mmCIF file of C-alpha atoms and ligand atoms in Angstrom:
data_model
loop_
_atom_site.group_PDB
_atom_site.id
_atom_site.type_symbol
_atom_site.label_atom_id
_atom_site.label_comp_id
_atom_site.label_asym_id
_atom_site.label_seq_id
_atom_site.Cartn_x
_atom_site.Cartn_y
_atom_site.Cartn_z
ATOM 1 C CA MET A 1 32.276 -28.377 -16.726
ATOM 2 C CA PHE A 2 30.717 -26.201 -14.015
ATOM 3 C CA THR A 3 31.359 -22.484 -13.538
ATOM 4 C CA SER A 4 29.539 -20.548 -10.855
ATOM 5 C CA SER A 5 27.067 -17.925 -12.035
ATOM 6 C CA ALA A 6 28.700 -15.684 -9.415
ATOM 7 C CA ALA A 7 32.291 -16.366 -10.526
ATOM 8 C CA VAL A 8 34.658 -13.386 -10.432
ATOM 9 C CA THR A 9 36.437 -13.053 -13.781
ATOM 10 C CA ASP A 10 38.284 -9.739 -13.398
ATOM 11 C CA GLY A 11 41.496 -11.381 -12.174
ATOM 12 C CA THR A 12 41.050 -10.344 -8.545
ATOM 13 C CA LYS A 13 40.456 -13.926 -7.480
ATOM 14 C CA ALA A 14 40.407 -17.436 -8.920
ATOM 15 C CA ILE A 15 37.492 -18.187 -11.220
ATOM 16 C CA ARG A 16 35.054 -20.469 -9.356
ATOM 17 C CA GLY A 17 34.773 -23.220 -11.911
ATOM 18 C CA GLY A 18 36.379 -24.871 -14.909
ATOM 19 C CA ILE A 19 39.786 -26.372 -14.097
ATOM 20 C CA PRO A 20 41.829 -24.098 -11.801
ATOM 21 C CA VAL A 21 45.538 -24.948 -12.045
ATOM 22 C CA CYS A 22 46.902 -25.294 -8.522
ATOM 23 C CA PHE A 23 50.667 -24.536 -8.532
ATOM 24 C CA PRO A 24 53.198 -24.413 -6.855
ATOM 25 C CA GLN A 25 50.923 -25.963 -4.251
ATOM 26 C CA PHE A 26 47.624 -27.649 -3.617
ATOM 27 C CA SER A 27 45.712 -26.005 -0.756
ATOM 28 C CA ASP A 28 48.164 -25.021 2.023
ATOM 29 C CA LEU A 29 50.649 -27.757 1.116
ATOM 30 C CA GLY A 30 53.422 -25.372 0.107
ATOM 31 C CA PRO A 31 55.107 -22.021 0.900
ATOM 32 C CA CYS A 32 52.556 -19.639 -0.619
ATOM 33 C CA ALA A 33 50.181 -17.693 1.591
ATOM 34 C CA ALA A 34 47.528 -18.008 -1.120
ATOM 35 C CA SER A 35 45.684 -21.313 -0.956
ATOM 36 C CA HIS A 36 46.403 -23.321 -4.123
ATOM 37 C CA GLY A 37 49.349 -21.053 -5.018
ATOM 38 C CA PHE A 38 49.569 -18.257 -7.588
ATOM 39 C CA ALA A 39 49.202 -20.010 -10.971
ATOM 40 C CA ARG A 40 45.387 -19.927 -11.078
ATOM 41 C CA THR A 41 45.304 -16.161 -10.561
ATOM 42 C CA SER A 42 48.181 -15.306 -12.881
ATOM 43 C CA THR A 43 48.052 -14.161 -16.483
ATOM 44 C CA TRP A 44 49.391 -16.885 -18.793
ATOM 45 C CA ASP A 45 50.648 -16.419 -22.338
ATOM 46 C CA VAL A 46 48.965 -18.275 -25.171
ATOM 47 C CA THR A 47 52.015 -19.744 -26.891
ATOM 48 C CA SER A 48 50.387 -21.886 -29.568
ATOM 49 C CA THR A 49 47.083 -23.155 -30.869
ATOM 50 C CA THR A 50 45.977 -25.843 -33.315
ATOM 51 C CA SER A 51 42.503 -26.955 -34.362
ATOM 52 C CA THR A 52 42.297 -29.105 -31.214
ATOM 53 C CA THR A 53 44.795 -27.677 -28.741
ATOM 54 C CA ALA A 54 45.758 -24.503 -26.933
ATOM 55 C CA THR A 55 49.093 -24.199 -25.139
ATOM 56 C CA PHE A 56 49.600 -21.711 -22.309
ATOM 57 C CA THR A 57 52.848 -20.742 -20.576
ATOM 58 C CA LEU A 58 53.530 -19.208 -17.183
ATOM 59 C CA ARG A 59 57.130 -18.153 -16.615
ATOM 60 C CA SER A 60 58.662 -16.975 -13.321
ATOM 61 C CA GLY A 61 60.260 -13.561 -12.978
ATOM 62 C CA GLY A 62 59.315 -10.617 -15.151
ATOM 63 C CA ASP A 63 56.671 -8.351 -13.715
ATOM 64 C CA ARG A 64 55.294 -11.037 -11.430
ATOM 65 C CA ASP A 65 54.107 -9.642 -8.141
ATOM 66 C CA ALA A 66 55.109 -10.502 -4.587
ATOM 67 C CA ARG A 67 53.463 -13.881 -4.808
ATOM 68 C CA ASP A 68 56.804 -15.155 -6.136
ATOM 69 C CA GLU A 69 58.613 -14.267 -2.906
ATOM 70 C CA ALA A 70 57.361 -17.445 -1.316
ATOM 71 C CA PHE A 71 58.550 -19.473 -4.273
ATOM 72 C CA PRO A 72 61.812 -17.846 -5.446
ATOM 73 C CA HIS A 73 62.686 -20.508 -8.004
ATOM 74 C CA ALA A 74 63.164 -19.962 -11.740
ATOM 75 C CA HIS A 75 60.572 -22.145 -13.447
ATOM 76 C CA VAL A 76 58.252 -22.343 -16.415
ATOM 77 C CA VAL A 77 54.871 -24.060 -16.445
ATOM 78 C CA GLU A 78 53.290 -25.156 -19.709
ATOM 79 C CA TYR A 79 49.599 -26.108 -19.789
ATOM 80 C CA VAL A 80 48.110 -27.806 -22.837
ATOM 81 C CA VAL A 81 44.351 -28.129 -23.313
ATOM 82 C CA CYS A 82 43.315 -30.628 -25.996
ATOM 83 C CA VAL A 83 39.720 -31.109 -27.082
ATOM 84 C CA ASP A 84 39.718 -34.071 -29.448
ATOM 85 C CA GLY A 85 36.340 -35.506 -30.421
ATOM 86 C CA GLU A 86 34.764 -36.776 -27.203
ATOM 87 C CA THR A 87 37.710 -36.228 -24.859
ATOM 88 C CA LEU A 88 39.290 -33.327 -23.015
ATOM 89 C CA THR A 89 42.929 -33.766 -22.059
ATOM 90 C CA THR A 90 44.751 -31.227 -19.901
ATOM 91 C CA THR A 91 48.498 -31.611 -19.459
ATOM 92 C CA MET A 92 50.781 -29.642 -17.178
ATOM 93 C CA ARG A 93 54.567 -29.541 -17.534
ATOM 94 C CA VAL A 94 56.763 -27.939 -14.884
ATOM 95 C CA THR A 95 60.415 -27.234 -15.741
ATOM 96 C CA ASN A 96 63.012 -26.218 -13.182
ATOM 97 C CA GLU A 97 65.092 -23.449 -14.740
ATOM 98 C CA ASP A 98 66.990 -22.773 -11.533
ATOM 99 C CA VAL A 99 70.366 -23.991 -10.257
ATOM 100 C CA ASP A 100 68.839 -25.754 -7.232
ATOM 101 C CA ALA A 101 66.084 -28.318 -6.893
ATOM 102 C CA PHE A 102 62.689 -27.155 -5.694
ATOM 103 C CA GLU A 103 59.591 -28.881 -4.332
ATOM 104 C CA PHE A 104 55.964 -28.390 -5.333
ATOM 105 C CA THR A 105 52.524 -29.940 -4.983
ATOM 106 C CA THR A 106 49.780 -29.515 -7.533
ATOM 107 C CA ALA A 107 46.205 -30.241 -8.577
ATOM 108 C CA LEU A 108 43.961 -29.759 -11.589
ATOM 109 C CA HIS A 109 40.927 -28.603 -9.611
ATOM 110 C CA THR A 110 38.187 -29.696 -11.995
ATOM 111 C CA TYR A 111 34.564 -28.654 -11.363
ATOM 112 C CA PHE A 112 32.171 -31.171 -12.961
ATOM 113 C CA ARG A 113 28.598 -30.141 -13.746
ATOM 114 C CA VAL A 114 25.930 -32.533 -12.439
ATOM 115 C CA GLY A 115 22.132 -32.331 -12.328
ATOM 116 C CA ASP A 116 21.936 -32.927 -8.559
ATOM 117 C CA CYS A 117 24.974 -33.747 -6.411
ATOM 118 C CA GLU A 118 22.838 -36.035 -4.252
ATOM 119 C CA ARG A 119 22.291 -38.203 -7.317
ATOM 120 C CA ALA A 120 25.979 -38.218 -8.244
ATOM 121 C CA ARG A 121 28.628 -40.620 -6.955
ATOM 122 C CA VAL A 122 32.363 -41.047 -7.464
ATOM 123 C CA GLU A 123 33.537 -44.607 -8.178
ATOM 124 C CA GLY A 124 37.059 -46.041 -8.011
ATOM 125 C CA LEU A 125 38.036 -44.960 -4.515
ATOM 126 C CA LYS A 126 36.630 -47.852 -2.459
ATOM 127 C CA SER A 127 38.952 -48.682 0.458
ATOM 128 C CA THR A 128 41.549 -46.124 -0.753
ATOM 129 C CA SER A 129 43.155 -44.161 2.082
ATOM 130 C CA TYR A 130 42.168 -40.509 2.292
ATOM 131 C CA LEU A 131 42.915 -37.498 4.466
ATOM 132 C CA ASP A 132 39.683 -35.996 5.775
ATOM 133 C CA SER A 133 40.075 -32.216 5.478
ATOM 134 C CA LEU A 134 36.926 -31.841 7.575
ATOM 135 C CA ASP A 135 38.516 -33.748 10.452
ATOM 136 C CA GLY A 136 42.056 -32.426 10.841
ATOM 137 C CA ARG A 137 43.210 -34.360 7.769
ATOM 138 C CA ARG A 138 43.045 -37.597 9.713
ATOM 139 C CA GLU A 139 43.808 -40.622 7.546
ATOM 140 C CA LYS A 140 40.736 -42.806 6.985
ATOM 141 C CA THR A 141 39.317 -45.326 4.555
ATOM 142 C CA ASP A 142 35.785 -45.684 3.222
ATOM 143 C CA ASP A 143 34.559 -49.128 2.231
ATOM 144 C CA ALA A 144 31.467 -47.777 0.517
ATOM 145 C CA ASP A 145 31.247 -48.636 -3.169
ATOM 146 C CA ALA A 146 31.212 -44.928 -4.087
ATOM 147 C CA VAL A 147 31.607 -41.459 -2.595
ATOM 148 C CA GLU A 148 28.191 -39.814 -2.306
ATOM 149 C CA PHE A 149 27.223 -36.215 -1.542
ATOM 150 C CA HIS A 150 24.647 -35.708 1.203
ATOM 151 C CA GLU A 151 26.822 -33.347 3.285
ATOM 152 C CA GLU A 152 30.075 -31.461 2.847
ATOM 153 C CA VAL A 153 32.832 -33.722 1.497
ATOM 154 C CA ASP A 154 36.501 -32.686 1.375
ATOM 155 C CA ARG A 155 38.842 -35.641 1.016
ATOM 156 C CA ILE A 156 42.418 -36.050 -0.254
ATOM 157 C CA TYR A 157 42.631 -39.623 -1.575
ATOM 158 C CA LEU A 158 46.170 -40.992 -1.756
ATOM 159 C CA ASP A 159 47.676 -43.307 -4.387
ATOM 160 C CA THR A 160 44.370 -43.832 -6.177
ATOM 161 C CA PRO A 161 43.628 -45.977 -9.225
ATOM 162 C CA ALA A 162 44.317 -44.286 -12.568
ATOM 163 C CA VAL A 163 40.663 -44.307 -13.631
ATOM 164 C CA LEU A 164 37.869 -42.652 -11.634
ATOM 165 C CA LYS A 165 34.234 -42.251 -12.635
ATOM 166 C CA ILE A 166 31.514 -39.775 -11.690
ATOM 167 C CA ARG A 167 28.083 -41.282 -12.270
ATOM 168 C CA ASP A 168 25.367 -38.663 -12.404
ATOM 169 C CA ALA A 169 21.989 -40.361 -12.015
ATOM 170 C CA SER A 170 20.071 -37.069 -12.284
ATOM 171 C CA MET A 171 16.820 -37.537 -14.142
ATOM 172 C CA PRO A 172 17.241 -37.103 -17.928
ATOM 173 C CA GLU A 173 14.642 -34.324 -17.980
ATOM 174 C CA SER A 174 17.139 -32.253 -15.954
ATOM 175 C CA GLY A 175 19.262 -32.162 -19.083
ATOM 176 C CA TYR A 176 21.991 -33.935 -17.123
ATOM 177 C CA GLY A 177 22.790 -37.480 -16.233
ATOM 178 C CA GLY A 178 25.585 -39.689 -17.503
ATOM 179 C CA THR A 179 29.097 -40.759 -16.602
ATOM 180 C CA PHE A 180 32.347 -38.804 -16.550
ATOM 181 C CA THR A 181 35.474 -40.933 -16.851
ATOM 182 C CA ILE A 182 38.704 -39.414 -15.594
ATOM 183 C CA GLU A 183 42.009 -41.070 -16.476
ATOM 184 C CA LYS A 184 45.062 -39.555 -14.811
ATOM 185 C CA SER A 185 48.793 -39.989 -15.363
ATOM 186 C CA ALA A 186 50.811 -41.976 -12.824
ATOM 187 C CA THR A 187 52.563 -38.741 -11.848
ATOM 188 C CA LEU A 188 49.289 -37.457 -10.388
ATOM 189 C CA THR A 189 49.105 -40.048 -7.633
ATOM 190 C CA ASP A 190 46.229 -38.524 -5.674
ATOM 191 C CA ALA A 191 42.682 -37.251 -6.137
ATOM 192 C CA VAL A 192 40.715 -34.688 -4.136
ATOM 193 C CA VAL A 193 36.932 -34.970 -3.852
ATOM 194 C CA TRP A 194 35.009 -31.893 -2.740
ATOM 195 C CA ASN A 195 31.515 -30.573 -2.431
ATOM 196 C CA PRO A 196 31.035 -27.509 -0.203
ATOM 197 C CA TRP A 197 27.394 -28.320 0.688
ATOM 198 C CA VAL A 198 25.131 -25.724 2.330
ATOM 199 C CA GLU A 199 27.094 -23.837 4.991
ATOM 200 C CA LYS A 200 30.336 -23.425 3.028
ATOM 201 C CA SER A 201 28.368 -22.406 -0.070
ATOM 202 C CA LYS A 202 26.808 -19.563 1.925
ATOM 203 C CA LYS A 203 30.277 -18.363 2.919
ATOM 204 C CA MET A 204 31.592 -18.208 -0.648
ATOM 205 C CA GLY A 205 30.793 -14.834 -2.186
ATOM 206 C CA ASP A 206 31.552 -16.120 -5.691
ATOM 207 C CA PHE A 207 29.124 -19.043 -5.426
ATOM 208 C CA ARG A 208 25.327 -19.048 -5.167
ATOM 209 C CA ASP A 209 24.002 -20.574 -1.940
ATOM 210 C CA ASP A 210 22.389 -23.470 -3.808
ATOM 211 C CA GLU A 211 25.056 -24.101 -6.447
ATOM 212 C CA TYR A 212 26.596 -26.935 -4.442
ATOM 213 C CA ARG A 213 23.819 -29.071 -5.944
ATOM 214 C CA GLU A 214 25.119 -28.493 -9.463
ATOM 215 C CA MET A 215 28.754 -29.524 -9.059
ATOM 216 C CA VAL A 216 31.209 -32.092 -7.828
ATOM 217 C CA CYS A 217 34.969 -31.508 -7.739
ATOM 218 C CA VAL A 218 37.233 -34.450 -8.528
ATOM 219 C CA GLU A 219 40.757 -33.054 -8.697
ATOM 220 C CA VAL A 220 43.680 -35.103 -9.960
ATOM 221 C CA ALA A 221 46.592 -34.104 -7.756
ATOM 222 C CA GLY A 222 50.064 -34.630 -6.392
ATOM 223 C CA THR A 223 49.576 -33.609 -2.771
ATOM 224 C CA ARG A 224 52.837 -35.001 -1.409
ATOM 225 C CA LYS A 225 55.840 -32.732 -2.109
ATOM 226 C CA MET A 226 57.609 -33.596 -5.370
ATOM 227 C CA SER A 227 61.239 -32.518 -5.846
ATOM 228 C CA LEU A 228 62.341 -31.296 -9.276
ATOM 229 C CA ALA A 229 66.045 -31.213 -10.105
ATOM 230 C CA PRO A 230 67.606 -28.296 -12.037
ATOM 231 C CA GLY A 231 66.773 -28.629 -15.733
ATOM 232 C CA ALA A 232 64.257 -31.429 -15.141
ATOM 233 C CA THR A 233 60.637 -31.395 -16.324
ATOM 234 C CA TRP A 234 57.661 -32.990 -14.532
ATOM 235 C CA GLU A 235 54.516 -33.814 -16.495
ATOM 236 C CA GLY A 236 51.015 -34.651 -15.261
ATOM 237 C CA SER A 237 47.812 -35.036 -17.230
ATOM 238 C CA GLN A 238 44.171 -36.052 -17.115
ATOM 239 C CA THR A 239 41.839 -37.215 -19.882
ATOM 240 C CA ILE A 240 38.133 -36.666 -19.302
ATOM 241 C CA SER A 241 35.352 -38.225 -21.328
ATOM 242 C CA PHE A 242 31.575 -38.222 -20.903
ATOM 243 C CA ALA A 243 28.911 -40.702 -21.916
ATOM 244 C CA VAL A 244 25.161 -40.466 -21.368
HETATM 245 O O1 TA6 B 301 38.845 -28.860 -3.291
HETATM 246 C C1 TA6 B 301 39.605 -28.901 -2.157
HETATM 247 C C2 TA6 B 301 39.759 -27.524 -1.548
HETATM 248 O O2 TA6 B 301 41.035 -27.408 -0.971
HETATM 249 C C3 TA6 B 301 38.647 -27.300 -0.522
HETATM 250 O O3 TA6 B 301 39.153 -27.413 0.796
HETATM 251 C C4 TA6 B 301 38.141 -25.891 -0.836
HETATM 252 O O4 TA6 B 301 38.916 -24.930 -0.154
HETATM 253 C C5 TA6 B 301 38.344 -25.853 -2.338
HETATM 254 O O5 TA6 B 301 39.625 -26.449 -2.520
HETATM 255 C C6 TA6 B 301 38.190 -24.505 -2.979
HETATM 256 O O6 TA6 B 301 39.260 -23.686 -2.630
HETATM 257 P P1 TA6 B 301 39.202 -22.138 -3.119
HETATM 258 O O7 TA6 B 301 40.498 -21.539 -2.647
HETATM 259 O O8 TA6 B 301 39.072 -22.158 -4.612
HETATM 260 O O9 TA6 B 301 37.972 -21.556 -2.477
#
């Protein structure tokens, strides 16, 4: 995983790295003023741990601040992180504890560490429709065999295959190089691919100007509004593995 050397970790803003949990919305695709919603900047409770897992819970109400006003629905989110041998699985469960249905979008905004983004490529998205966030979210397709990073990339791929790969061809002496495999649940229909490149990196105070070279975001997501009935639970997960 990648975490920026300039990441802010005092709770005043989302940590620039790891796997930010985007809920109750991805980006601006929901009611919250805060991009990606409030979950990633909230304090979660650690509700259980085992030798391989940690379970976190975020419950609505209580002393939550005004961020809830935009999403006034009783809910609980459970997030389970499982490190088991060579795989990392992160699972999110959203339960509607209200009397009415509510809608949400979501993403697990994973930052992957690479040796050089220009030597990394994302495979599995050939000819899959995407919304280009750098061009008014116009729907496009890319028939290239892989997504490469030689400029800013910010794409919301829709209804993608379950398995995506990031091949990092950085030279071995960089200490990096290898293949990430991401397998996502069918409930996470979409995937967001992002690299901020030069200009956006300079505008991010919690990111060094040259750190765009060291990361690629591939974010398993549900970017189309999902409705959750009272008492129902939605579950989405990703399993990440790495091989040199
Ligand atoms: O990864 C997709 C995206 O929505 C990009 O547009 C960019 O804004 C990124 O998330 C990071 O967002 P943040 O709010 O963490 O700066």
